[in-house]
CSV table of C-alpha atoms (C1' of nucleotides) in Angstrom, one decimal:
chain,number,residue,atom,x,y,z
A,1,MET,CA,-0.1,-0.1,-0.1
A,2,ARG,CA,2.4,3.0,1.0
A,3,GLN,CA,5.7,2.1,-0.5
A,4,ASN,CA,6.9,5.6,1.0
A,5,THR,CA,9.9,4.5,3.0
A,6,LEU,CA,11.6,3.9,0.1
A,7,VAL,CA,10.6,7.4,-1.9
A,8,ASP,CA,10.5,9.3,1.6
A,9,SER,CA,14.5,8.3,2.3
A,10,THR,CA,15.4,9.3,-1.6
A,11,VAL,CA,13.9,12.5,-0.8
A,12,MET,CA,15.9,12.8,2.7
A,13,GLU,CA,18.7,11.8,1.1
A,14,ARG,CA,18.4,14.7,-1.5
A,15,LEU,CA,18.1,17.2,1.7
A,16,ARG,CA,21.1,16.2,3.5
A,17,ALA,CA,22.9,16.5,0.3
A,18,ALA,CA,21.8,20.1,0.1
A,19,GLY,CA,22.7,20.7,3.4
A,20,LEU,CA,19.3,21.2,4.5
A,21,ARG,CA,18.0,19.7,7.8
A,22,PRO,CA,14.9,17.2,6.8
A,23,THR,CA,12.5,18.1,9.0
A,24,ARG,CA,9.1,16.3,8.8
A,25,GLN,CA,7.8,19.8,6.6
A,26,ARG,CA,10.7,20.0,4.5
A,27,LEU,CA,10.2,16.5,3.8
A,28,ALA,CA,6.7,16.3,3.2
A,29,LEU,CA,6.8,19.4,1.1
A,30,ALA,CA,9.8,18.0,-1.1
A,31,GLN,CA,7.6,14.8,-1.5
A,32,ILE,CA,5.2,16.7,-3.0
A,33,LEU,CA,7.4,18.7,-5.3
A,34,PHE,CA,9.9,15.7,-6.4
A,35,GLY,CA,7.7,12.7,-5.8
A,36,GLN,CA,6.2,13.1,-9.0
A,37,GLY,CA,7.3,14.5,-12.5
A,38,ASP,CA,8.6,17.8,-12.9
A,39,ARG,CA,5.9,20.6,-11.6
A,40,HIS,CA,5.1,24.2,-11.4
A,41,VAL,CA,3.7,25.6,-8.0
A,42,THR,CA,3.2,28.9,-6.3
A,43,ALA,CA,3.5,29.2,-2.6
A,44,GLU,CA,-0.3,28.8,-2.7
A,45,SER,CA,-0.7,26.3,-4.7
A,46,LEU,CA,1.5,23.8,-2.8
A,47,PHE,CA,0.1,25.4,0.6
A,48,ASN,CA,-3.3,24.2,-0.8
A,49,GLU,CA,-1.9,20.7,-1.7
A,50,ALA,CA,-0.2,20.6,1.5
A,51,LYS,CA,-3.5,21.2,3.0
A,52,SER,CA,-5.5,18.5,1.1
A,53,GLN,CA,-3.0,16.2,2.0
A,54,ARG,CA,-3.3,16.9,5.9
A,55,ILE,CA,-0.3,17.9,6.3
A,56,ASP,CA,0.0,20.6,8.6
A,57,VAL,CA,2.2,23.6,7.6
A,58,SER,CA,2.3,27.2,7.7
A,59,LEU,CA,2.3,29.5,4.9
A,60,ALA,CA,5.6,30.8,6.1
A,61,THR,CA,7.2,27.3,6.2
A,62,VAL,CA,6.2,26.9,2.6
A,63,TYR,CA,7.7,30.4,1.5
A,64,ASN,CA,10.9,29.5,3.4
A,65,ALA,CA,10.9,25.8,2.1
A,66,LEU,CA,10.7,27.3,-1.5
A,67,HIS,CA,13.6,29.5,-0.9
A,68,ASP,CA,15.9,27.0,0.7
A,69,PHE,CA,15.1,24.7,-2.7
A,70,THR,CA,16.0,27.7,-4.7
A,71,GLY,CA,18.5,28.5,-2.8
A,72,LYS,CA,20.2,24.9,-3.1
A,73,ASP,CA,19.4,24.7,-7.1
A,74,MET,CA,16.3,22.3,-6.4
A,75,LEU,CA,14.0,24.8,-7.9
A,76,ARG,CA,14.1,27.3,-10.4
A,77,GLU,CA,12.0,30.5,-9.5
A,78,ILE,CA,10.4,31.9,-12.4
A,79,SER,CA,8.6,35.6,-12.5
A,80,ILE,CA,5.8,35.1,-15.6
A,81,ASP,CA,3.1,37.1,-14.1
A,82,SER,CA,3.0,40.1,-11.7
A,83,ASN,CA,0.3,37.7,-9.5
A,84,SER,CA,2.6,35.5,-7.9
A,85,SER,CA,6.1,33.8,-8.5
A,86,TYR,CA,6.2,30.2,-9.8
A,87,PHE,CA,8.7,27.5,-9.0
A,88,ASP,CA,9.7,24.9,-11.1
A,89,THR,CA,11.2,21.2,-10.1
A,90,ASN,CA,13.4,21.1,-13.5
A,91,THR,CA,16.1,23.2,-12.9
A,92,GLY,CA,17.8,22.1,-16.3
A,93,ASP,CA,17.6,24.1,-19.3
A,94,HIS,CA,14.4,24.2,-20.8
A,95,HIS,CA,11.9,27.1,-21.6
A,96,HIS,CA,8.0,27.6,-21.1
A,97,PHE,CA,4.7,27.5,-22.3
A,98,PHE,CA,2.5,30.2,-20.6
A,99,PHE,CA,-1.3,29.7,-21.2
A,100,GLU,CA,-2.3,33.1,-20.4
A,101,ARG,CA,-6.4,32.3,-19.5
A,102,SER,CA,-5.3,29.3,-16.8
A,103,GLY,CA,-2.2,30.9,-15.5
A,104,LYS,CA,-0.3,27.3,-16.1
A,105,LEU,CA,3.0,26.7,-17.3
A,106,GLN,CA,4.6,23.6,-19.5
A,107,ASP,CA,8.0,22.8,-19.9
A,108,ILE,CA,9.7,23.3,-23.5
A,109,PRO,CA,12.7,20.9,-23.5
A,110,SER,CA,15.6,23.2,-24.7
A,111,GLU,CA,16.1,21.0,-27.7
A,112,HIS,CA,12.8,22.0,-29.1
A,113,ILE,CA,14.0,25.6,-29.5
A,114,ASN,CA,17.2,26.5,-31.5
A,115,ILE,CA,18.3,29.9,-31.0
A,116,ALA,CA,20.7,30.4,-33.8
A,117,SER,CA,22.0,33.6,-33.0
A,118,LEU,CA,22.3,35.6,-29.3
A,119,PRO,CA,23.4,39.1,-29.1
A,120,GLU,CA,26.6,39.7,-27.3
A,121,ALA,CA,26.5,40.3,-23.2
A,122,PRO,CA,26.7,44.0,-22.5
A,123,ALA,CA,30.1,44.7,-21.8
A,124,GLY,CA,31.2,43.3,-18.4
A,125,ALA,CA,28.2,41.2,-18.2
A,126,GLN,CA,27.9,37.7,-18.0
A,127,ILE,CA,24.8,36.0,-19.1
A,128,SER,CA,23.1,34.0,-15.9
A,129,ARG,CA,20.2,32.5,-18.0
A,130,VAL,CA,18.3,32.7,-20.8
A,131,ASP,CA,14.2,32.3,-21.0
A,132,VAL,CA,11.9,32.1,-23.8
A,133,ILE,CA,8.7,32.0,-22.7
A,134,ILE,CA,6.0,31.4,-25.3
A,135,ARG,CA,2.8,32.8,-24.2
A,136,VAL,CA,-0.4,31.4,-25.6
A,137,LYS,CA,-3.9,32.2,-25.4
A,138,ALA,CA,-5.3,29.1,-24.0
B,1,MET,CA,12.6,78.1,-24.2
B,2,ARG,CA,10.3,75.6,-24.1
B,3,GLN,CA,9.2,74.0,-27.4
B,4,ASN,CA,6.4,72.3,-25.4
B,5,THR,CA,3.6,73.1,-27.7
B,6,LEU,CA,4.8,71.1,-30.5
B,7,VAL,CA,6.0,68.3,-28.5
B,8,ASP,CA,2.9,67.9,-26.4
B,9,SER,CA,0.4,68.2,-29.5
B,10,THR,CA,1.9,65.3,-31.0
B,11,VAL,CA,1.5,63.5,-27.5
B,12,MET,CA,-2.3,64.9,-27.3
B,13,GLU,CA,-2.7,63.3,-30.8
B,14,ARG,CA,-1.4,60.0,-29.8
B,15,LEU,CA,-4.3,60.0,-26.9
B,16,ARG,CA,-6.6,61.1,-28.9
B,17,ALA,CA,-6.0,58.5,-31.3
B,18,ALA,CA,-6.2,55.7,-28.7
B,19,GLY,CA,-9.5,57.2,-27.9
B,20,LEU,CA,-8.0,58.4,-24.4
B,21,ARG,CA,-8.9,61.5,-23.4
B,22,PRO,CA,-5.9,64.1,-23.0
B,23,THR,CA,-6.1,65.0,-19.5
B,24,ARG,CA,-3.4,67.2,-17.7
B,25,GLN,CA,-2.2,64.2,-15.9
B,26,ARG,CA,-2.2,61.9,-18.8
B,27,LEU,CA,-0.2,64.1,-21.1
B,28,ALA,CA,2.3,65.3,-18.7
B,29,LEU,CA,2.7,61.2,-18.2
B,30,ALA,CA,2.7,60.4,-21.9
B,31,GLN,CA,5.4,63.2,-22.3
B,32,ILE,CA,7.7,61.6,-19.7
B,33,LEU,CA,7.1,58.0,-21.4
B,34,PHE,CA,7.0,59.1,-25.1
B,35,GLY,CA,8.9,62.2,-25.4
B,36,GLN,CA,12.2,60.5,-25.2
B,37,GLY,CA,13.7,57.0,-26.7
B,38,ASP,CA,12.4,53.7,-25.8
B,39,ARG,CA,12.2,53.3,-22.0
B,40,HIS,CA,11.4,50.9,-19.3
B,41,VAL,CA,9.3,52.2,-16.0
B,42,THR,CA,7.6,50.9,-13.2
B,43,ALA,CA,4.7,52.6,-11.7
B,44,GLU,CA,6.9,54.2,-8.7
B,45,SER,CA,9.4,55.0,-11.0
B,46,LEU,CA,7.0,57.1,-13.3
B,47,PHE,CA,5.2,58.5,-10.1
B,48,ASN,CA,9.2,59.3,-8.7
B,49,GLU,CA,10.0,61.0,-12.4
B,50,ALA,CA,6.9,63.1,-12.1
B,51,LYS,CA,7.0,64.2,-8.9
B,52,SER,CA,10.7,65.4,-9.2
B,53,GLN,CA,9.1,67.2,-12.5
B,54,ARG,CA,6.6,68.9,-10.3
B,55,ILE,CA,3.7,67.3,-11.9
B,56,ASP,CA,1.3,66.5,-9.5
B,57,VAL,CA,-0.3,63.1,-9.7
B,58,SER,CA,-1.9,60.5,-7.6
B,59,LEU,CA,0.1,57.1,-7.7
B,60,ALA,CA,-3.6,55.6,-8.3
B,61,THR,CA,-3.5,57.8,-11.4
B,62,VAL,CA,-0.1,56.2,-12.5
B,63,TYR,CA,-1.6,53.1,-12.5
B,64,ASN,CA,-4.6,54.1,-14.5
B,65,ALA,CA,-2.6,55.7,-17.1
B,66,LEU,CA,-0.1,52.4,-17.4
B,67,HIS,CA,-3.0,50.6,-17.8
B,68,ASP,CA,-4.9,52.4,-19.9
B,69,PHE,CA,-2.0,53.1,-22.1
B,70,THR,CA,-1.3,49.0,-21.8
B,71,GLY,CA,-4.7,48.7,-23.0
B,72,LYS,CA,-4.7,50.8,-26.6
B,73,ASP,CA,-1.2,49.3,-27.1
B,74,MET,CA,1.1,52.1,-26.5
B,75,LEU,CA,3.0,50.4,-23.9
B,76,ARG,CA,3.7,46.7,-23.1
B,77,GLU,CA,3.4,45.1,-19.6
B,78,ILE,CA,6.4,43.0,-18.6
B,79,SER,CA,7.1,40.6,-15.7
B,80,ILE,CA,10.1,39.6,-14.9
B,81,ASP,CA,10.6,40.2,-11.4
B,82,SER,CA,8.4,39.6,-8.7
B,83,ASN,CA,9.0,42.8,-6.8
B,84,SER,CA,7.3,45.0,-9.7
B,85,SER,CA,5.9,45.0,-13.4
B,86,TYR,CA,7.6,47.0,-16.1
B,87,PHE,CA,6.2,48.9,-18.6
B,88,ASP,CA,8.2,49.4,-22.0
B,89,THR,CA,7.4,52.2,-24.7
B,90,ASN,CA,8.6,49.6,-27.0
B,91,THR,CA,5.6,47.9,-28.1
B,92,GLY,CA,7.3,45.9,-31.1
B,93,ASP,CA,8.7,42.8,-31.7
B,94,HIS,CA,12.1,42.4,-29.5
B,95,HIS,CA,13.4,40.6,-26.6
B,96,HIS,CA,15.5,42.2,-23.6
B,97,PHE,CA,18.5,42.1,-21.4
B,98,PHE,CA,17.6,42.2,-17.8
B,99,PHE,CA,20.5,43.2,-15.2
B,100,GLU,CA,20.1,41.3,-12.0
B,101,ARG,CA,21.7,43.5,-9.5
B,102,SER,CA,20.1,46.8,-10.6
B,103,GLY,CA,16.9,45.5,-12.2
B,104,LYS,CA,17.1,47.2,-15.5
B,105,LEU,CA,16.2,46.7,-18.5
B,106,GLN,CA,17.4,47.0,-21.9
B,107,ASP,CA,15.9,46.2,-25.3
B,108,ILE,CA,17.5,43.7,-27.9
B,109,PRO,CA,16.3,44.4,-31.2
B,110,SER,CA,14.2,40.9,-32.3
B,111,GLU,CA,16.8,41.1,-35.2
B,112,HIS,CA,19.7,40.2,-32.8
B,113,ILE,CA,18.0,37.2,-31.6
B,114,ASN,CA,17.6,34.5,-34.4
B,115,ILE,CA,14.8,31.7,-33.1
B,116,ALA,CA,15.6,28.9,-35.5
B,117,SER,CA,12.8,26.8,-34.6
B,118,LEU,CA,9.8,27.0,-32.3
B,119,PRO,CA,8.1,24.2,-30.9
B,120,GLU,CA,4.4,23.8,-32.1
B,121,ALA,CA,2.0,25.5,-29.7
B,122,PRO,CA,0.0,23.0,-27.8
B,123,ALA,CA,-3.5,21.8,-29.4
B,124,GLY,CA,-5.7,24.7,-29.6
B,125,ALA,CA,-3.4,27.5,-28.7
B,126,GLN,CA,-2.1,30.3,-30.5
B,127,ILE,CA,0.9,31.9,-29.4
B,128,SER,CA,0.3,35.2,-28.4
B,129,ARG,CA,3.8,36.7,-27.9
B,130,VAL,CA,7.2,35.3,-27.8
B,131,ASP,CA,9.5,36.3,-25.0
B,132,VAL,CA,13.4,36.0,-24.7
B,133,ILE,CA,14.6,37.4,-21.7
B,134,ILE,CA,18.5,37.2,-21.3
B,135,ARG,CA,19.0,37.7,-17.5
B,136,VAL,CA,22.9,38.8,-16.9
B,137,LYS,CA,24.9,39.2,-13.9
B,138,ALA,CA,25.9,42.9,-13.6
C,1,DA,C1',-21.4,80.5,-23.2
C,2,DA,C1',-23.7,77.9,-20.2
C,3,DG,C1',-25.3,72.8,-18.7
C,4,DA,C1',-25.7,68.2,-18.8
C,5,DT,C1',-22.6,63.9,-19.4
C,6,DA,C1',-19.4,60.6,-19.3
C,7,DG,C1',-15.1,59.6,-18.7
C,8,DT,C1',-11.0,60.7,-15.0
C,9,DT,C1',-8.8,61.7,-10.8
C,10,DT,C1',-7.7,61.2,-5.9
C,11,DA,C1',-7.0,59.9,-1.1
C,12,DG,C1',-7.0,56.9,1.3
C,13,DA,C1',-9.4,52.1,2.0
C,14,DA,C1',-8.7,47.4,0.8
C,15,DT,C1',-6.5,43.4,-1.1
C,16,DA,C1',-2.9,39.8,-2.0
C,17,DA,C1',1.7,38.0,-2.0
C,18,DT,C1',5.4,38.1,0.7
C,19,DT,C1',8.6,39.0,4.7
C,20,DC,C1',9.8,39.6,9.3
C,21,DT,C1',9.6,38.8,14.4
C,22,DA,C1',10.6,36.3,18.1
C,23,DA,C1',8.9,33.0,20.8
C,24,DA,C1',8.6,27.5,20.6
C,25,DC,C1',10.3,23.5,19.0
C,26,DA,C1',13.1,20.0,16.5
C,27,DT,C1',17.7,17.7,14.9
C,28,DG,C1',22.1,16.6,15.3
C,29,DT,C1',25.9,16.5,17.9
C,30,DT,C1',28.5,15.9,22.3
D,1,DA,C1',20.4,13.5,28.6
D,2,DA,C1',21.6,18.5,27.7
D,3,DC,C1',23.2,22.0,24.4
D,4,DA,C1',23.5,24.8,20.1
D,5,DT,C1',21.9,25.7,16.1
D,6,DG,C1',18.5,25.8,12.8
D,7,DT,C1',13.2,25.5,11.7
D,8,DT,C1',8.4,26.5,12.4
D,9,DT,C1',4.6,29.6,13.4
D,10,DA,C1',1.2,32.8,14.4
D,11,DG,C1',0.3,37.1,13.4
D,12,DA,C1',2.1,41.3,12.7
D,13,DA,C1',4.2,44.1,9.3
D,14,DT,C1',5.7,45.4,4.7
D,15,DT,C1',4.7,46.0,-0.5
D,16,DA,C1',2.7,46.7,-5.0
D,17,DT,C1',-1.6,47.2,-7.0
D,18,DT,C1',-6.7,47.9,-6.9
D,19,DC,C1',-10.7,49.6,-5.2
D,20,DT,C1',-14.4,53.2,-3.9
D,21,DA,C1',-16.9,56.8,-3.6
D,22,DA,C1',-16.6,61.6,-4.2
D,23,DA,C1',-14.4,65.9,-6.5
D,24,DC,C1',-13.3,67.3,-10.8
D,25,DT,C1',-13.1,68.4,-16.2
D,26,DA,C1',-13.0,67.4,-21.0
D,27,DT,C1',-16.2,67.2,-24.4
D,28,DC,C1',-20.6,67.4,-26.3
D,29,DT,C1',-25.6,69.7,-26.8
D,30,DT,C1',-28.2,73.2,-27.0
DNA sequence: AAGATAGTTTAGAATAATTCTAAACATGTT
DNA sequence: AACATGTTTAGAATTATTCTAAACTATCTT
């Protein structure tokens, strides 16, 4: 029925490896975030998901965890919509579709977008990331 | 000394053409926005700029004007940073450098970025815009 | 030119996302 | 078990933005 021991321990190792104490709430949130495939959450959506699983965490902890995970490169923060920040469990090189109506995000593997030429970075600047966002009406 | 009659009337025509009443505060804000080359402002930065020119507008009016102008395609809204929305006077096809330290934006003409291949839009979705944001550490 | 009408502006209240505070608590260590 | 330090939490605080309702003004009508 519950094969969580295994899953949990994987998540626990990820947290330890990142130098984050595997506390009850971080484990639970990490499980939600990383237990499935790639995901895009907001603080609010993750908070609600936790609540609906009877996981008792405060919203402040959700924010803390999202930022802690982001600081350890387990998540990537994306600002697309001025309403709220998204956090993506896929930290690799890739891009996004943004569905304007629903506010949902969908990954685009980096191989699917071919940027033939990029401009030079301004003097003294190093590129830290190139984001391509395809906004779609749907 | 002040050759504003001419400039003002240009701005006034733009407002009228857009179907927006050329009120004192819209004229003043439009003058700041469109009187120079391409610009990137936030509500707060525009509000401060107006204040420093002794133009008496409320912050609510700045927000109203920015949204009105955006609705008439005189501005384009950009969400890059969760702190605040940017408004770009360049509404044509182009992209951006985002300077992470200063929070400043710089246009990249669309010719300078060559996207060789784009993925298909998801079923039933039409692309409304493709944004490329090059984040630089500087 | 005066009046009517509908769109604008405004101060300040309200809202929403996020961060802060400081006290209670849990973890890993000794 | 006791300690030191990192975490969690409720609730207050902060920040960007939107709302409200009243005062105002551009424009149209007469």
